[in-house]
mmCIF file with all atom_site columns, C-alpha atoms and ligand atoms in Angstrom:
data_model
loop_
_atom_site.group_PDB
_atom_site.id
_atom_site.type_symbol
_atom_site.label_atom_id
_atom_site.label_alt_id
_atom_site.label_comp_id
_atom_site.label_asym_id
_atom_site.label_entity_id
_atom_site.label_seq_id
_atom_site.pdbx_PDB_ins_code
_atom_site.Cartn_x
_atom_site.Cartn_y
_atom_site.Cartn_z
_atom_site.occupancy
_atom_site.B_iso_or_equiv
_atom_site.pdbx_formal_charge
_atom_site.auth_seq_id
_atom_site.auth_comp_id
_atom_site.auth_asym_id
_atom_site.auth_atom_id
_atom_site.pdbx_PDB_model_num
ATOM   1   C CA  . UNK N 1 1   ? 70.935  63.748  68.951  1.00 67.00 ? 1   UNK N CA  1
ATOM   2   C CA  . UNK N 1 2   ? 73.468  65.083  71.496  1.00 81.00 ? 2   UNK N CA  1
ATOM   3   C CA  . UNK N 1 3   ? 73.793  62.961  74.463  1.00 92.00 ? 3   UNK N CA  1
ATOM   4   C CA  . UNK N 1 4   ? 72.169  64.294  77.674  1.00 96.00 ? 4   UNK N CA  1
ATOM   5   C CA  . UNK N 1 5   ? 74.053  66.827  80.353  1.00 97.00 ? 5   UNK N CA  1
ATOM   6   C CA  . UNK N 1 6   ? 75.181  64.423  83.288  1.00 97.00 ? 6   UNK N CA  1
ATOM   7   C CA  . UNK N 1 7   ? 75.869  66.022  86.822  1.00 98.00 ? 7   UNK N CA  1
ATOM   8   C CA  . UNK N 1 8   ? 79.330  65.755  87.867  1.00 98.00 ? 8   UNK N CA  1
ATOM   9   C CA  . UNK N 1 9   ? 80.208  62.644  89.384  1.00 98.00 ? 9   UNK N CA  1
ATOM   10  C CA  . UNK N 1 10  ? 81.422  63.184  93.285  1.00 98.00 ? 10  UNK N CA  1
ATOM   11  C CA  . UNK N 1 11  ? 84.787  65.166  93.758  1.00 97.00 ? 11  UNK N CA  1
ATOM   12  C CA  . UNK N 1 12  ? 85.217  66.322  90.161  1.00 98.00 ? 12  UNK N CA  1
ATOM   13  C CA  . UNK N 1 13  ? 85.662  70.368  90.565  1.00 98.00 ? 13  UNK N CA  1
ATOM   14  C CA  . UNK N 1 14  ? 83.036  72.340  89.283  1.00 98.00 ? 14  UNK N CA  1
ATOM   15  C CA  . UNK N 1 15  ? 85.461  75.381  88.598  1.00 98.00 ? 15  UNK N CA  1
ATOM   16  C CA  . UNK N 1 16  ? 87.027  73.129  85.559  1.00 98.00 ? 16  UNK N CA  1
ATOM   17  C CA  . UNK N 1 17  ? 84.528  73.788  83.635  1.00 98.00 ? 17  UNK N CA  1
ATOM   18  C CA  . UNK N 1 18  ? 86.098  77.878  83.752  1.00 98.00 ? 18  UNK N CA  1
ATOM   19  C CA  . UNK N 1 19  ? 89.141  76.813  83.065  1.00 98.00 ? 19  UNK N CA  1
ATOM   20  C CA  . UNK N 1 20  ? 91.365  77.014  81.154  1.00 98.00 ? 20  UNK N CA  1
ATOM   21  C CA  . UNK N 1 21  ? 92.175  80.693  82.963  1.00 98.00 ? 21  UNK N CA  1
ATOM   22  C CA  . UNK N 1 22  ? 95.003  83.351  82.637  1.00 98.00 ? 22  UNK N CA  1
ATOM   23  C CA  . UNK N 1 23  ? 97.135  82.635  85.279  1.00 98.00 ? 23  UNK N CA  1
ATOM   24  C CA  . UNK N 1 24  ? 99.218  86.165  87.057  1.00 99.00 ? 24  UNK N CA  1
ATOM   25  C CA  . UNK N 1 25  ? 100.894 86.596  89.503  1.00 99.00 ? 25  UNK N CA  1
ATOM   26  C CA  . UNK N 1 26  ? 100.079 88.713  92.430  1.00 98.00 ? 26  UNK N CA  1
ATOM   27  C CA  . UNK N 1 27  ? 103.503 90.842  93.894  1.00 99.00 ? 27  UNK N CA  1
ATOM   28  C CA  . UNK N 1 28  ? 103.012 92.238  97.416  1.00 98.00 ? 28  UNK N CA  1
ATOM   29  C CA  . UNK N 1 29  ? 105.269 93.661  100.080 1.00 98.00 ? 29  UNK N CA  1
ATOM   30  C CA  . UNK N 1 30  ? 104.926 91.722  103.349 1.00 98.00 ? 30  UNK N CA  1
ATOM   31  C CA  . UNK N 1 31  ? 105.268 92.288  107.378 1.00 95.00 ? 31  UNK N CA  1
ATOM   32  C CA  . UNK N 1 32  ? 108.401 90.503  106.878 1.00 92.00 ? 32  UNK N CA  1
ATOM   33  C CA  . UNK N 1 33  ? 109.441 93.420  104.773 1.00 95.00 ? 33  UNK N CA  1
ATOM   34  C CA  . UNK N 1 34  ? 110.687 91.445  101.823 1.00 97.00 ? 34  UNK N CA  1
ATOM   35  C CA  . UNK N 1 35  ? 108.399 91.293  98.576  1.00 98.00 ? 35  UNK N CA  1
ATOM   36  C CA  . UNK N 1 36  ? 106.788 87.881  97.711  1.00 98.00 ? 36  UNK N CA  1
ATOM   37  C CA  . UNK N 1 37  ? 104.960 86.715  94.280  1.00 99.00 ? 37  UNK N CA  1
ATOM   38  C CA  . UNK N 1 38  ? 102.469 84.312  93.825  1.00 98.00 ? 38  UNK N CA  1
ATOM   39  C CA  . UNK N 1 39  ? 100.250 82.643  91.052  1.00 99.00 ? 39  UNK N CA  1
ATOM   40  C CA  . UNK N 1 40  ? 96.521  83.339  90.699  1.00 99.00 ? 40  UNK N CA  1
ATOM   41  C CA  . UNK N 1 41  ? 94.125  81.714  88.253  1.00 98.00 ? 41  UNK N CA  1
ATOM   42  C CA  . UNK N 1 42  ? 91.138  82.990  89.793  1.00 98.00 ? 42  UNK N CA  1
ATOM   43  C CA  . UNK N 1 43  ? 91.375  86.751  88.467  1.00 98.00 ? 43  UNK N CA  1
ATOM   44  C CA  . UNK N 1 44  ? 88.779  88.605  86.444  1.00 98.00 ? 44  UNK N CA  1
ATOM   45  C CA  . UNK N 1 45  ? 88.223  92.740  85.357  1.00 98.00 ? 45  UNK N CA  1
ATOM   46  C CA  . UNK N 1 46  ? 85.194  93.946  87.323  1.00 98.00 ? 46  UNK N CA  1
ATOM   47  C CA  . UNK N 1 47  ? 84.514  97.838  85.723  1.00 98.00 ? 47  UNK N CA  1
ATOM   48  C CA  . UNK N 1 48  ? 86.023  99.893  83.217  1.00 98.00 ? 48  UNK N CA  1
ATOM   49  C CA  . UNK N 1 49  ? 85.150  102.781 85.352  1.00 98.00 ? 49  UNK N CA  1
ATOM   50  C CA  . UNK N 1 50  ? 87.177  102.575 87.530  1.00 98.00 ? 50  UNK N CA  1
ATOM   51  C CA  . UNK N 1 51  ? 89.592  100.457 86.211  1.00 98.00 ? 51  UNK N CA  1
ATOM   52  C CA  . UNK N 1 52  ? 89.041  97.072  88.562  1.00 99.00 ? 52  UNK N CA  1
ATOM   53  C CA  . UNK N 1 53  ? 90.782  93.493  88.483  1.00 98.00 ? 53  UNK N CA  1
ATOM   54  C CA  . UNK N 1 54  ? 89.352  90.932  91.335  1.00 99.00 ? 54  UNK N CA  1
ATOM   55  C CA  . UNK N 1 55  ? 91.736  88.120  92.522  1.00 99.00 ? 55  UNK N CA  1
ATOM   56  C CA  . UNK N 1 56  ? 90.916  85.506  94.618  1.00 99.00 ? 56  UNK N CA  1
ATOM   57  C CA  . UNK N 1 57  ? 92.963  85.182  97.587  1.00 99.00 ? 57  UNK N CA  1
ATOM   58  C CA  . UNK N 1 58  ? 92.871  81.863  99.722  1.00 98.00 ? 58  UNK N CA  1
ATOM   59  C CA  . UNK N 1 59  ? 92.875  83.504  103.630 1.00 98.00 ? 59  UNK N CA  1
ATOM   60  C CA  . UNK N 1 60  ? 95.306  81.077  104.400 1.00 98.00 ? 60  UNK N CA  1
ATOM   61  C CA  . UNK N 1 61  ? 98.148  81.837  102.241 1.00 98.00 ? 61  UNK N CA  1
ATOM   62  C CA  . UNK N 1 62  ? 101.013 84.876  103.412 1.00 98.00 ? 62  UNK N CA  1
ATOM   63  C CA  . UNK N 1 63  ? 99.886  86.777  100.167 1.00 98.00 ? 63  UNK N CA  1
ATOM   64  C CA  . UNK N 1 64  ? 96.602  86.932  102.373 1.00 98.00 ? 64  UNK N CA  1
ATOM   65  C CA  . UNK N 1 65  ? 98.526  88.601  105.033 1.00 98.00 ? 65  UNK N CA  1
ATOM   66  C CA  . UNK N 1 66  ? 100.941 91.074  103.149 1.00 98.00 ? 66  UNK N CA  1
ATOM   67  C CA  . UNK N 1 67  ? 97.804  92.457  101.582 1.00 98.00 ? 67  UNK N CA  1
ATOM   68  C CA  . UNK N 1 68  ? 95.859  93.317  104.408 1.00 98.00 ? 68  UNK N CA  1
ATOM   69  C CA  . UNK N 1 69  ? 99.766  94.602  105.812 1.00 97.00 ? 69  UNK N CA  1
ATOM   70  C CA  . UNK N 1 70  ? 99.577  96.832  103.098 1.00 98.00 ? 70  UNK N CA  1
ATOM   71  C CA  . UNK N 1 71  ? 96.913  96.891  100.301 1.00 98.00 ? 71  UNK N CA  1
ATOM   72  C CA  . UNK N 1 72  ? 98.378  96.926  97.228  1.00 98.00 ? 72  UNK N CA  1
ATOM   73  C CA  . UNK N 1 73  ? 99.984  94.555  94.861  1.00 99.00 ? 73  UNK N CA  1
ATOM   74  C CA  . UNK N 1 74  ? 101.172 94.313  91.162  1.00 99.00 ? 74  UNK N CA  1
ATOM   75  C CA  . UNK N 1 75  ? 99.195  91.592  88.630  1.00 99.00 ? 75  UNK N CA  1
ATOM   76  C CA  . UNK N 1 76  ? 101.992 90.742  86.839  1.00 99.00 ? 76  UNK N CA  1
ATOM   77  C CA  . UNK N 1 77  ? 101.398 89.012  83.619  1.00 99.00 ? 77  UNK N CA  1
ATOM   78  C CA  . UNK N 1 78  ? 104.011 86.257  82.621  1.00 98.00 ? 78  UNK N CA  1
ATOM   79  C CA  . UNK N 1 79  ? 104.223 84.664  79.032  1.00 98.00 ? 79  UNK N CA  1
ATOM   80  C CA  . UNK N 1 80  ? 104.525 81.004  78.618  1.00 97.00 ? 80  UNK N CA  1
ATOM   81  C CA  . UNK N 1 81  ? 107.879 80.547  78.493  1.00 97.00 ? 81  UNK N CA  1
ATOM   82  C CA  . UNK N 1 82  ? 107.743 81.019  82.507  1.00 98.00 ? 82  UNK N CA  1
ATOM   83  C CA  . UNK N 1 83  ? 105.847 78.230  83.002  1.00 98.00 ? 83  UNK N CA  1
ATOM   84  C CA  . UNK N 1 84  ? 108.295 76.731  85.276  1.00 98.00 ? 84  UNK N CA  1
ATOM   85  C CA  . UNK N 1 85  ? 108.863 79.528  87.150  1.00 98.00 ? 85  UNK N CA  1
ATOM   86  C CA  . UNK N 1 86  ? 105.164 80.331  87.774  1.00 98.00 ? 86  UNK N CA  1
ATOM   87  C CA  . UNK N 1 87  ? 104.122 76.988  88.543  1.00 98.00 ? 87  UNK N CA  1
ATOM   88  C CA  . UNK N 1 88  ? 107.004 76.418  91.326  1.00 98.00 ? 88  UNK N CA  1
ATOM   89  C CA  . UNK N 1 89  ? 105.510 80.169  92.830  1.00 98.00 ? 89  UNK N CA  1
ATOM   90  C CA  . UNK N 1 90  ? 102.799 78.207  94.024  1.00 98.00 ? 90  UNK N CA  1
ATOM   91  C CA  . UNK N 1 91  ? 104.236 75.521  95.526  1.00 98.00 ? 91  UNK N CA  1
ATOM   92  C CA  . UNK N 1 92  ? 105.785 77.251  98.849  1.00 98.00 ? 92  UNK N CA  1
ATOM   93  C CA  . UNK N 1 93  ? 104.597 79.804  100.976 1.00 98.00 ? 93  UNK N CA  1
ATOM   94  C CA  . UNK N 1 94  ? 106.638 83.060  101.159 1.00 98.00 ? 94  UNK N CA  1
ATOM   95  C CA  . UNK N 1 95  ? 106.175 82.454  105.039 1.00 97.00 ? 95  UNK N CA  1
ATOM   96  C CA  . UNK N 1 96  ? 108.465 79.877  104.695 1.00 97.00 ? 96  UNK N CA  1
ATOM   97  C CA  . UNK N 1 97  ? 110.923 80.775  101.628 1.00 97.00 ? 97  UNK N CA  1
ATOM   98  C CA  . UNK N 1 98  ? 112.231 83.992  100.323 1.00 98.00 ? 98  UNK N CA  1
ATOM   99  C CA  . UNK N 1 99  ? 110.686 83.147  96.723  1.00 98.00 ? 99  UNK N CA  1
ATOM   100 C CA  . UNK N 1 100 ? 112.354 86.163  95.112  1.00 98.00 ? 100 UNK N CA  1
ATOM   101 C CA  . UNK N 1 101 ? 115.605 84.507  95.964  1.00 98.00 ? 101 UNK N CA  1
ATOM   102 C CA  . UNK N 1 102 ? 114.783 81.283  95.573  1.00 98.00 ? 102 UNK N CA  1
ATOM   103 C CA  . UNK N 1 103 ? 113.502 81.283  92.138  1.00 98.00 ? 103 UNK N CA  1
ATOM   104 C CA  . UNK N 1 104 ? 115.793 84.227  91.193  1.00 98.00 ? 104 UNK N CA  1
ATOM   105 C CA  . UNK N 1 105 ? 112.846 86.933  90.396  1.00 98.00 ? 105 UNK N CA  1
ATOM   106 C CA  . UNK N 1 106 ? 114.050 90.173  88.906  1.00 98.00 ? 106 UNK N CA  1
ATOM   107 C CA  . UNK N 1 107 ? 112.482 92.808  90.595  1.00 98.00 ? 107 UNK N CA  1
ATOM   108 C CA  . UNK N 1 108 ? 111.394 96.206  89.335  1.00 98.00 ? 108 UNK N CA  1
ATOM   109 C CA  . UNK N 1 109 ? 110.184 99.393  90.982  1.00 98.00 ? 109 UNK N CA  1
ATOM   110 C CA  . UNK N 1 110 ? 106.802 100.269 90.791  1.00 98.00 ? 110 UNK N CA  1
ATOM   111 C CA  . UNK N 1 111 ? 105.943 103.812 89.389  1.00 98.00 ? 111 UNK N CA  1
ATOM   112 C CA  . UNK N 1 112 ? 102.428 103.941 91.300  1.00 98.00 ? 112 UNK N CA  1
ATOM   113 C CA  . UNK N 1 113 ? 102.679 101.554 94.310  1.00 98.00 ? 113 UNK N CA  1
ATOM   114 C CA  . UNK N 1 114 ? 105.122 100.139 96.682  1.00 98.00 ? 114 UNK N CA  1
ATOM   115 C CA  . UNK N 1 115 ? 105.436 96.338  95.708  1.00 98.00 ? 115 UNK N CA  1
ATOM   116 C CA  . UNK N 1 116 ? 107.209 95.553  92.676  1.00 98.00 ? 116 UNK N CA  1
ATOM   117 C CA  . UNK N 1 117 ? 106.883 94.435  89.746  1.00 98.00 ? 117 UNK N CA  1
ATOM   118 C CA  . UNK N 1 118 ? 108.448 91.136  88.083  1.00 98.00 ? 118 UNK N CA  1
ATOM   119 C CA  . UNK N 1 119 ? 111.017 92.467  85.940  1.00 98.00 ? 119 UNK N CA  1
ATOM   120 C CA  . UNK N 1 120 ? 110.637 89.589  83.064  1.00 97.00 ? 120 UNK N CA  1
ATOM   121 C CA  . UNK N 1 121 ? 106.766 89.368  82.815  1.00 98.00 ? 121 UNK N CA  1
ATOM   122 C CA  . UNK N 1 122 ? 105.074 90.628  79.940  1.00 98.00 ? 122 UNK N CA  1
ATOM   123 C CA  . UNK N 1 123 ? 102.381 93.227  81.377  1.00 98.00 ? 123 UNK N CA  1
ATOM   124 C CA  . UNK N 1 124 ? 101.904 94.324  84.894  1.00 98.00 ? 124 UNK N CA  1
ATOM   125 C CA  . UNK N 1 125 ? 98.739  96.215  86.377  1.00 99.00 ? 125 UNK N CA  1
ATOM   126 C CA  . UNK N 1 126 ? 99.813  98.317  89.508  1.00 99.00 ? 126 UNK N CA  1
ATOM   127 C CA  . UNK N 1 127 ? 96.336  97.763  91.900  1.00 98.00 ? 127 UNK N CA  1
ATOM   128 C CA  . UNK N 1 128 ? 95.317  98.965  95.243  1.00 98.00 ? 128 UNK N CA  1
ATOM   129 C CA  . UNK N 1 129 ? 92.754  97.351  97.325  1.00 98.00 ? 129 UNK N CA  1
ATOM   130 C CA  . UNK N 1 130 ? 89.536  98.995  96.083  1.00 98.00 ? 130 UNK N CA  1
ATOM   131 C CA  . UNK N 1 131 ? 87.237  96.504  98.468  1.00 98.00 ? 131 UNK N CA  1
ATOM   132 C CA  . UNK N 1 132 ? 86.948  93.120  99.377  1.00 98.00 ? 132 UNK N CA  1
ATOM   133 C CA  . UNK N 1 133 ? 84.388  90.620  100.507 1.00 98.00 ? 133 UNK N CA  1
ATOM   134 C CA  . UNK N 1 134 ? 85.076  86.806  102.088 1.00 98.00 ? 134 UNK N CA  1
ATOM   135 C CA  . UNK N 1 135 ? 83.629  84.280  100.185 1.00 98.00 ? 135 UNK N CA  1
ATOM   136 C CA  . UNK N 1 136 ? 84.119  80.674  101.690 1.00 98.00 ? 136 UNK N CA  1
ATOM   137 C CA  . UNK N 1 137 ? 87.348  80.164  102.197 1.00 98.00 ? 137 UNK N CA  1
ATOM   138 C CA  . UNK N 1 138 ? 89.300  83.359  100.329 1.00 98.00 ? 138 UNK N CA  1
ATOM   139 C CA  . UNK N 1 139 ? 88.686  87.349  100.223 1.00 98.00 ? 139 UNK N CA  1
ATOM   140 C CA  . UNK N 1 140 ? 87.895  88.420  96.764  1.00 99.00 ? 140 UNK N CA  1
ATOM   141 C CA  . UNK N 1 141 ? 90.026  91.496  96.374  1.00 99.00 ? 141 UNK N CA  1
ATOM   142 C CA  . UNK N 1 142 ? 88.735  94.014  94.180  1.00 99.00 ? 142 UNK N CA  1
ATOM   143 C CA  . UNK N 1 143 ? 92.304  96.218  93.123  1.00 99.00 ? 143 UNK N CA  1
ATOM   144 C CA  . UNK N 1 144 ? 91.744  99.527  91.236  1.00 99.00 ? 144 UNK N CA  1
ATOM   145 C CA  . UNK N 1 145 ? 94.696  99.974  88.336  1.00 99.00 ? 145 UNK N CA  1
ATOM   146 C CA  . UNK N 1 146 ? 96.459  102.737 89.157  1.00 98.00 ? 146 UNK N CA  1
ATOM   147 C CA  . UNK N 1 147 ? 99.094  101.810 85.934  1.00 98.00 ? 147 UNK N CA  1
ATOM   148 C CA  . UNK N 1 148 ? 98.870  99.463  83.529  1.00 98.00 ? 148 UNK N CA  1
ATOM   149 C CA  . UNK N 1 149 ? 101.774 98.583  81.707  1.00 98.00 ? 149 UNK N CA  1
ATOM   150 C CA  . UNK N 1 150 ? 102.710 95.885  78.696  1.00 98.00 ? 150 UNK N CA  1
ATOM   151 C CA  . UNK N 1 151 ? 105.623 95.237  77.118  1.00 98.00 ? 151 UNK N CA  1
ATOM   152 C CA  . UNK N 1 152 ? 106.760 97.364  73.729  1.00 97.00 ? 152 UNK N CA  1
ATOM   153 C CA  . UNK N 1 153 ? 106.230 95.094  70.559  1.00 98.00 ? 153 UNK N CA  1
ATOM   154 C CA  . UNK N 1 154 ? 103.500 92.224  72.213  1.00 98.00 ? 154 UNK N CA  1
ATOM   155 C CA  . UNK N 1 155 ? 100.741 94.410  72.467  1.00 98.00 ? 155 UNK N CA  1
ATOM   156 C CA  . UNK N 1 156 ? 98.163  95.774  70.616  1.00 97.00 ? 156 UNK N CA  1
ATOM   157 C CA  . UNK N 1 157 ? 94.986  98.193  70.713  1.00 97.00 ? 157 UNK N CA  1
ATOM   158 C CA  . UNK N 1 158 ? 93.331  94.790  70.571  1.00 96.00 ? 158 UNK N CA  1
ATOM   159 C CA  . UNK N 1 159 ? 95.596  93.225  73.340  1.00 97.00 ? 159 UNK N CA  1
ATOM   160 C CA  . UNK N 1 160 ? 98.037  90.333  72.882  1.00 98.00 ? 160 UNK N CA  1
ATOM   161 C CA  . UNK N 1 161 ? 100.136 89.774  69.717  1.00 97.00 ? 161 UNK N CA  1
ATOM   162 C CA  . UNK N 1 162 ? 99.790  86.323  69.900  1.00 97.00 ? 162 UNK N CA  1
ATOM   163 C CA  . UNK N 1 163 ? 102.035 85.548  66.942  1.00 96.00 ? 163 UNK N CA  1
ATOM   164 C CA  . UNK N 1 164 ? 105.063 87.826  69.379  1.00 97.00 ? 164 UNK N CA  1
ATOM   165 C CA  . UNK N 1 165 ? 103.852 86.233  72.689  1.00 98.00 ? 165 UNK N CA  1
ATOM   166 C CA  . UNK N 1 166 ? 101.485 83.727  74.890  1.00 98.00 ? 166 UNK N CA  1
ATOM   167 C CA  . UNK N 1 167 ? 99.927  83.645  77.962  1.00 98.00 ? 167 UNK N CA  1
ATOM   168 C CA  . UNK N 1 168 ? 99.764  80.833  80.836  1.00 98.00 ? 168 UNK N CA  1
ATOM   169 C CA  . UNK N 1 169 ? 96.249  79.922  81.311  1.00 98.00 ? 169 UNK N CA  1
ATOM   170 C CA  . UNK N 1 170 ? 95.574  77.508  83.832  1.00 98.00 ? 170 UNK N CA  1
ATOM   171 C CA  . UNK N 1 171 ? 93.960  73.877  83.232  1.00 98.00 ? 171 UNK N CA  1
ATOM   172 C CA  . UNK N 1 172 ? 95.142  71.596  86.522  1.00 98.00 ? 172 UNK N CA  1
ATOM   173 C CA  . UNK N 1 173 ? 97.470  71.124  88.674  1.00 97.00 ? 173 UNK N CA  1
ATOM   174 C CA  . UNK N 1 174 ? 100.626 71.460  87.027  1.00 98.00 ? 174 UNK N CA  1
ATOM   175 C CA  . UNK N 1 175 ? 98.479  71.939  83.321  1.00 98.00 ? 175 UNK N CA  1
ATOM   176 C CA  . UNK N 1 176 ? 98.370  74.885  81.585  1.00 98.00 ? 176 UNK N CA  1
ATOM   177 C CA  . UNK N 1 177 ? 97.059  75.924  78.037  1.00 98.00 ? 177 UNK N CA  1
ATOM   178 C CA  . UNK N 1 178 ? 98.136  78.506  75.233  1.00 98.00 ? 178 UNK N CA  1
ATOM   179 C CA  . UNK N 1 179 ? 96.093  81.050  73.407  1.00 98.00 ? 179 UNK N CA  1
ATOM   180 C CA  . UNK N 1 180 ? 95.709  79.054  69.532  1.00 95.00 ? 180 UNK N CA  1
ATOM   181 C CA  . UNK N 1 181 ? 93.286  80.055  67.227  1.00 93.00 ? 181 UNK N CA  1
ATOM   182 C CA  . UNK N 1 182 ? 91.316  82.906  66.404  1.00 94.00 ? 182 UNK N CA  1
ATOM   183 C CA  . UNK N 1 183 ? 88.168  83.062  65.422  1.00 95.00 ? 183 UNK N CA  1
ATOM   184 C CA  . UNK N 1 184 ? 85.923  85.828  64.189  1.00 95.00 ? 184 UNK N CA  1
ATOM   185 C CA  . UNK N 1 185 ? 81.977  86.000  64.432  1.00 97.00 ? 185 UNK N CA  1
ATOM   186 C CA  . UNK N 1 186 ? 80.136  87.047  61.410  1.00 97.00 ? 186 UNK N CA  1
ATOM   187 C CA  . UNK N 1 187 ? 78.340  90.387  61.455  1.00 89.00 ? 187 UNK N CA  1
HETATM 188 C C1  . LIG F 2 .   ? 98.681  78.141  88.490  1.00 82.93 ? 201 LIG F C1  1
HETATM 189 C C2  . LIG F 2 .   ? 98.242  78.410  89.895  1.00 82.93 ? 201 LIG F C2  1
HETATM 190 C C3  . LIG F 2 .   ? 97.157  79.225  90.139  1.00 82.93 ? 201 LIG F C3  1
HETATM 191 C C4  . LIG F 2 .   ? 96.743  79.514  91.438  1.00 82.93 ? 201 LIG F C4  1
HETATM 192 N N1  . LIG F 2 .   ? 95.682  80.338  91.640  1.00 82.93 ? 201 LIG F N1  1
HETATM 193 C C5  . LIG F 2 .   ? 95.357  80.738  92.901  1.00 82.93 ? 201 LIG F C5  1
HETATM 194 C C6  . LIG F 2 .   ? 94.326  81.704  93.116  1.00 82.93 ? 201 LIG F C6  1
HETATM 195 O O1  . LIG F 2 .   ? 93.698  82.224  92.196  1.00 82.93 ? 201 LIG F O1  1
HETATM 196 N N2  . LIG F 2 .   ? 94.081  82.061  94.412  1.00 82.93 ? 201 LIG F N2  1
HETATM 197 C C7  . LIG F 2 .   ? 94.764  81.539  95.480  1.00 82.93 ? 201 LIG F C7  1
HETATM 198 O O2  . LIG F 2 .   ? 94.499  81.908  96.639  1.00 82.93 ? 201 LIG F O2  1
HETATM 199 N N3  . LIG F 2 .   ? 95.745  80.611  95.299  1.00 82.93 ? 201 LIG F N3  1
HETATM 200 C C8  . LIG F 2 .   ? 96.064  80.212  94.030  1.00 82.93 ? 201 LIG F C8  1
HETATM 201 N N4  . LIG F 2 .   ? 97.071  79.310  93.832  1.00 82.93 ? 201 LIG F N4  1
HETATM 202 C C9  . LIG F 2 .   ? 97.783  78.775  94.994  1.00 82.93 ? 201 LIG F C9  1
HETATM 203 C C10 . LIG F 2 .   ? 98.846  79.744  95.543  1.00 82.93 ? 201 LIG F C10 1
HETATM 204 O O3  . LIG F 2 .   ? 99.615  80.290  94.493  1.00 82.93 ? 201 LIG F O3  1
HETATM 205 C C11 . LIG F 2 .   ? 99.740  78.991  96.536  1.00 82.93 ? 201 LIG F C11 1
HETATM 206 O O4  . LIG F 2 .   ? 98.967  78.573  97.632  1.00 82.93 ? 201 LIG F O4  1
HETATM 207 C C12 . LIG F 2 .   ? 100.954 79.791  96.965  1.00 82.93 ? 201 LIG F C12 1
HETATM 208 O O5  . LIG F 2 .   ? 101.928 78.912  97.455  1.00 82.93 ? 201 LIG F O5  1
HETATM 209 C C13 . LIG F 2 .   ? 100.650 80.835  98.049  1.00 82.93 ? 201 LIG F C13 1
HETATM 210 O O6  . LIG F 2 .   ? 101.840 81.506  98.318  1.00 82.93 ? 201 LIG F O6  1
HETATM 211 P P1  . LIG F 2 .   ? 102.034 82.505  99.549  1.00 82.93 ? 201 LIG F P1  1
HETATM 212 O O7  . LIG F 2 .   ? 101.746 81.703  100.826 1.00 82.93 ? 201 LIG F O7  1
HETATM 213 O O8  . LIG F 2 .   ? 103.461 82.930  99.440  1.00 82.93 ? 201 LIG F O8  1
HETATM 214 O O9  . LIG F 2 .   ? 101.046 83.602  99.352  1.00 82.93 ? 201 LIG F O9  1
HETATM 215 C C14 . LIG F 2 .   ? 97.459  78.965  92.533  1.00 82.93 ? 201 LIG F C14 1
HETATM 216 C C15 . LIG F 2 .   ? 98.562  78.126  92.303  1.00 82.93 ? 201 LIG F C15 1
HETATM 217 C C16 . LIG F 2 .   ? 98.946  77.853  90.987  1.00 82.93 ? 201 LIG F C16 1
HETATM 218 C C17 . LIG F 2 .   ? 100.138 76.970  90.755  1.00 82.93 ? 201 LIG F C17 1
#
């Protein structure tokens, strides 16, 4: 017999057990006036009609703030081999760092919006604030893509060509996961 479901024993996250998670990363244009990029785990498409993507935005972080500035952002969709990259995003606060120049992010005009996009990612949803609601300790932005975009060659009908490409998706901390097999349910 299968042994018994056991609450969570105090301080282990509950969210774990949603994870692993794409991880992309949010682009926005900032009081400051200079673009700033950071990761987000906690994203997830809403409707189909319209097109919505909601992000989870901690109130206390500058992306916070250059989103209610102006409210837009690109979803940019790194591969795996940015790992590095991605990871170090969310260790400083673009209050404090100029993260485009620090980590040496190629930028990319927009077609739709006024942030830009990261040049090297693999996809990129162009979003503007559709509506939001506080929850705890972040505002749940709801963005409604206004272009979607993916690079030639690593994308199908069907999505990802995971035998071209991978994604990042998020375990802990500084853990993060691949896409490996498929599987197929039986009609
Ligand atoms: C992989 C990863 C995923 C993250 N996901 C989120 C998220 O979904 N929402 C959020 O508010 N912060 C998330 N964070 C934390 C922010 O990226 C981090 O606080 C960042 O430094 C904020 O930068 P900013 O102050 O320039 O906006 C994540 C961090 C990492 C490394």
């Amino acid at each position: 017999m299968a042994a018994a479901f056991k609450p969570l024993p105090p301080g282990w996250r509950f969210y774990y057990l949603l994870h692993p998670s794409i991880t992309v990363v949010l682009g926005t244009l900032c009081p400051n006036g200079r673009p700033n990029f950071m990761p987000a785990s906690w994203n997830v498409p809403v409707s189909e009609e319209p097109p919505t993507v909601a992000v989870a935005v901690d109130r206390e972080s500058y992306t916070f703030e250059c989103l209610e500035h102006l409210g837009e952002a690109t979803i940019n969709v790194p591969s795996h081999d940015q790992v590095d990259k991605v990871y170090a995003l969310g260790t400083v606060s673009g209050r404090d760092v100029d993260k485009v120049k620090e980590f040496s992010i190629r930028l990319e005009e927009s077609e739709k919006i006024k942030p830009p996009r990261w040049a090297e990612t693999i996809g990129v949803i162009e979003g503007r604030v559709y509506q939001k609601v506080d929850v705890g300790e972040v505002r749940l932005y709801v963005f409604e893509a206004l272009g979607v975009y993916a690079r030639e060659g690593l994308y199908t009908k069907w999505g990802w060509d995971f035998r071209r490409t991978n994604v990042l998706l998020h375990g802990a901390g500084r853990t993060f996961f691949l896409v490996g097999r498929m599987l197929r349910a039986r009609v």
